[in-house]
Tab-separated table of C-alpha atoms in Angstrom:
chain	number	residue	atom	x	y	z
A	1	MET	CA	163.579	126.458	-67.924
A	2	PRO	CA	160.420	128.233	-69.200
A	3	PHE	CA	162.527	131.205	-70.294
A	4	ILE	CA	164.477	128.960	-72.665
A	5	ILE	CA	161.254	127.747	-74.264
A	6	ILE	CA	159.931	131.316	-74.536
A	7	ALA	CA	163.222	132.376	-76.157
A	8	ILE	CA	162.990	129.567	-78.708
A	9	GLY	CA	159.460	130.697	-79.579
A	10	ALA	CA	160.683	134.274	-79.881
A	11	LEU	CA	163.388	133.130	-82.308
A	12	PHE	CA	160.669	131.973	-84.689
A	13	PHE	CA	159.137	135.455	-84.599
A	14	VAL	CA	162.548	137.011	-85.189
A	15	ALA	CA	162.973	134.734	-88.211
A	16	MET	CA	159.532	135.770	-89.407
A	17	TYR	CA	160.282	139.485	-89.180
A	18	THR	CA	163.737	139.237	-90.729
A	19	GLY	CA	162.618	136.967	-93.575
A	20	GLY	CA	159.802	139.139	-94.853
A	21	LYS	CA	156.245	138.267	-95.802
A	22	GLN	CA	157.146	134.946	-97.403
A	23	THR	CA	158.249	133.615	-93.996
A	24	ALA	CA	154.999	134.529	-92.229
A	25	GLY	CA	154.447	130.829	-91.525
A	26	PHE	CA	157.031	130.980	-88.745
A	27	ALA	CA	154.332	132.632	-86.628
A	28	ILE	CA	152.571	129.320	-86.071
A	29	PRO	CA	155.401	127.363	-84.393
A	30	GLY	CA	156.510	130.575	-82.690
A	31	SER	CA	153.132	131.079	-81.060
A	32	ILE	CA	152.847	127.416	-80.070
A	33	ILE	CA	156.310	127.179	-78.512
A	34	GLY	CA	156.162	130.639	-76.946
A	35	GLY	CA	152.694	129.967	-75.558
A	36	ILE	CA	153.803	126.685	-74.025
A	37	GLY	CA	156.697	128.528	-72.402
A	38	LEU	CA	154.348	131.177	-70.991
A	39	VAL	CA	152.031	128.527	-69.545
A	40	LEU	CA	154.982	126.724	-67.952
A	41	LEU	CA	156.195	130.044	-66.525
A	42	PHE	CA	152.738	130.650	-65.040
A	43	GLN	CA	152.723	127.184	-63.522
A	44	ASN	CA	156.203	127.667	-62.061
A	45	ILE	CA	155.278	131.000	-60.502
A	46	THR	CA	151.907	129.949	-59.060
A	47	ASN	CA	152.793	126.291	-58.369
A	48	HIS	CA	149.405	125.421	-59.906
A	49	TRP	CA	150.414	122.248	-61.735
A	50	GLU	CA	146.863	120.865	-61.711
A	51	SER	CA	146.109	123.142	-64.658
A	52	MET	CA	148.260	120.857	-66.815
A	53	SER	CA	145.164	118.699	-67.397
A	54	TYR	CA	143.563	121.574	-69.348
A	55	PHE	CA	146.780	122.488	-71.131
A	56	TRP	CA	145.866	120.850	-74.453
A	57	THR	CA	143.047	123.342	-75.061
A	58	LEU	CA	145.514	126.211	-74.949
A	59	ILE	CA	147.650	124.616	-77.653
A	60	ILE	CA	144.653	124.836	-79.999
A	61	LEU	CA	144.352	128.520	-79.069
A	62	PHE	CA	148.061	129.060	-79.777
A	63	VAL	CA	147.667	127.503	-83.240
A	64	GLY	CA	144.777	129.857	-83.976
A	65	ALA	CA	146.760	132.862	-82.760
A	66	GLY	CA	149.666	131.809	-84.971
A	67	ILE	CA	147.405	131.551	-88.016
A	68	TYR	CA	145.985	134.997	-87.259
A	69	ILE	CA	149.466	136.532	-86.885
A	70	MET	CA	150.577	134.808	-90.085
A	71	GLY	CA	147.642	136.324	-91.971
A	72	TRP	CA	148.197	139.735	-90.446
A	73	TYR	CA	151.908	139.852	-91.158
A	74	GLY	CA	151.755	138.126	-94.528
A	75	GLY	CA	148.902	140.294	-95.781
A	76	ASP	CA	146.569	137.336	-96.364
A	77	ALA	CA	143.154	138.679	-95.430
A	78	THR	CA	141.497	135.261	-95.761
A	79	ARG	CA	143.576	133.903	-92.874
A	80	LYS	CA	143.357	137.008	-90.754
A	81	ASN	CA	139.693	137.803	-91.024
A	82	ARG	CA	137.434	134.809	-91.641
A	83	ASP	CA	133.701	135.306	-92.102
A	84	TRP	CA	132.076	132.149	-90.746
A	85	ALA	CA	128.461	133.204	-91.450
């Protein structure tokens, strides 16, 4: 089951790469769905289902990773490299 979710996330990245820079936004749902699949794979392998209570924090991390990848691939330096100072 987790491999299906990982594959769906990977399809978003394939769409991003085949569509060019204007489709860089596909990185965000791709990283969210692929990340969820990787977490579910980890939980299946280790049988550590108690970690599901902290799962929501990783979704925020996956969104941030997707925004970073979108900025990197799309050439938008303001999304890739924020200066928060």
